[in-house]
């Protein structure tokens, strides 16, 4: 792609804006990171920058941690709500998976029908 005058101008103006706002941004970051006598950051000014959550809510009790570990320690298999035949890829309702294309589903159906009836259906198109 060619570098147009407009994109060059926009890039130049963004750089100027960054230069202009850099001191303000640096002061704001220093203020947010500054510690008072207790060793805690000043939360009143920090709330307009980020969401402040008390530490009590973040820490979890031992019982909650045990429940979470039990949930994670499953056998590693996904919960499958539908049963699917591995050979035909059909589920209990006769539906193919959503990831399968229509053309592929049609091919598999043709295979199934020919096994059942023993008749080969003629394909449309030019015969060479």
XYZ file of C-alpha atoms in Angstrom:
128
model
C 0.000 0.000 0.000
C 1.175 3.483 -0.799
C 1.814 5.972 1.977
C -0.651 8.745 1.408
C -0.212 12.309 2.578
C -3.264 11.978 4.784
C -1.898 8.970 6.693
C 1.482 10.682 7.098
C -0.233 13.787 8.482
C -2.391 11.717 10.868
C 0.670 9.836 12.151
C 2.520 13.143 12.666
C -0.391 14.662 14.580
C -0.752 11.555 16.794
C 2.952 11.821 17.660
C 2.496 15.507 18.551
C -0.483 14.645 20.737
C 1.542 11.948 22.528
C 4.322 14.484 23.200
C 1.821 17.005 24.535
C 0.014 14.522 26.812
C 3.108 12.621 28.028
C 3.849 14.853 31.067
C 0.212 14.736 32.230
C 0.084 10.967 31.796
C 3.361 10.476 33.645
C 2.196 12.647 36.546
C -1.061 10.736 36.758
C 0.737 7.364 36.791
C 3.148 8.557 39.473
C 0.245 9.795 41.567
C -1.565 6.466 41.189
C 1.555 4.550 42.186
C 2.601 6.851 44.992
C 2.318 5.330 48.404
C 1.267 7.162 51.545
C 2.567 6.453 55.023
C 0.620 3.202 55.465
C 1.989 1.734 52.252
C -1.382 1.784 50.496
C -2.080 3.689 47.315
C -4.462 6.647 47.403
C -7.658 4.933 46.265
C -9.773 8.057 45.758
C -7.732 9.222 42.772
C -7.206 5.695 41.518
C -10.942 5.006 41.161
C -11.315 7.169 38.059
C -8.473 5.234 36.381
C -9.288 1.666 37.397
C -11.880 -0.395 39.229
C -10.938 -0.730 42.879
C -11.992 -3.905 44.700
C -11.253 -4.513 48.399
C -8.837 -7.347 49.150
C -11.463 -9.131 51.283
C -13.601 -9.841 48.246
C -10.695 -11.080 46.177
C -9.337 -13.640 48.628
C -11.286 -16.864 48.641
C -11.930 -19.082 51.610
C -10.489 -22.575 51.821
C -13.901 -24.182 51.245
C -14.403 -22.278 48.004
C -10.918 -23.274 46.802
C -11.625 -26.953 47.521
C -14.899 -26.783 45.544
C -13.136 -25.184 42.586
C -10.385 -27.836 42.621
C -12.984 -30.623 42.714
C -14.705 -29.176 39.665
C -11.397 -28.942 37.795
C -10.363 -32.506 38.677
C -12.921 -34.149 36.426
C -11.906 -36.933 34.083
C -11.000 -34.326 31.473
C -13.833 -35.155 29.079
C -16.280 -32.641 27.737
C -19.916 -32.926 28.666
C -21.679 -34.115 25.561
C -25.419 -33.633 25.684
C -26.011 -35.560 22.456
C -24.997 -39.102 21.573
C -23.408 -39.342 18.141
C -22.592 -42.397 16.060
C -18.875 -42.471 15.281
C -19.406 -44.329 12.022
C -22.169 -42.221 10.458
C -21.643 -39.022 12.513
C -25.405 -38.767 13.004
C -26.858 -37.844 16.391
C -29.997 -39.364 17.908
C -32.195 -37.015 15.865
C -30.527 -37.884 12.560
C -28.658 -34.572 12.339
C -25.091 -34.173 11.135
C -22.671 -32.002 13.158
C -22.797 -28.253 12.570
C -19.190 -28.162 11.371
C -19.913 -30.557 8.506
C -20.554 -29.018 5.079
C -23.716 -29.820 3.127
C -21.705 -31.491 0.389
C -19.967 -33.820 2.838
C -23.278 -34.669 4.543
C -24.782 -35.481 1.145
C -21.875 -37.849 0.362
C -22.274 -39.693 3.651
C -26.023 -39.974 3.126
C -25.463 -41.420 -0.348
C -23.106 -44.025 1.131
C -25.674 -44.963 3.758
C -28.493 -45.285 1.226
C -26.428 -47.419 -1.170
C -25.507 -49.812 1.641
C -29.150 -50.085 2.659
C -30.748 -50.463 -0.787
C -27.829 -51.722 -2.829
C -28.762 -49.311 -5.643
C -26.331 -46.690 -6.853
C -28.018 -43.380 -7.609
C -27.014 -41.768 -10.896
C -25.165 -38.476 -10.480
C -26.249 -35.442 -12.436
C -23.810 -33.815 -14.792
C -21.818 -34.586 -17.887
C -20.603 -38.133 -18.337
C -17.124 -38.242 -19.810
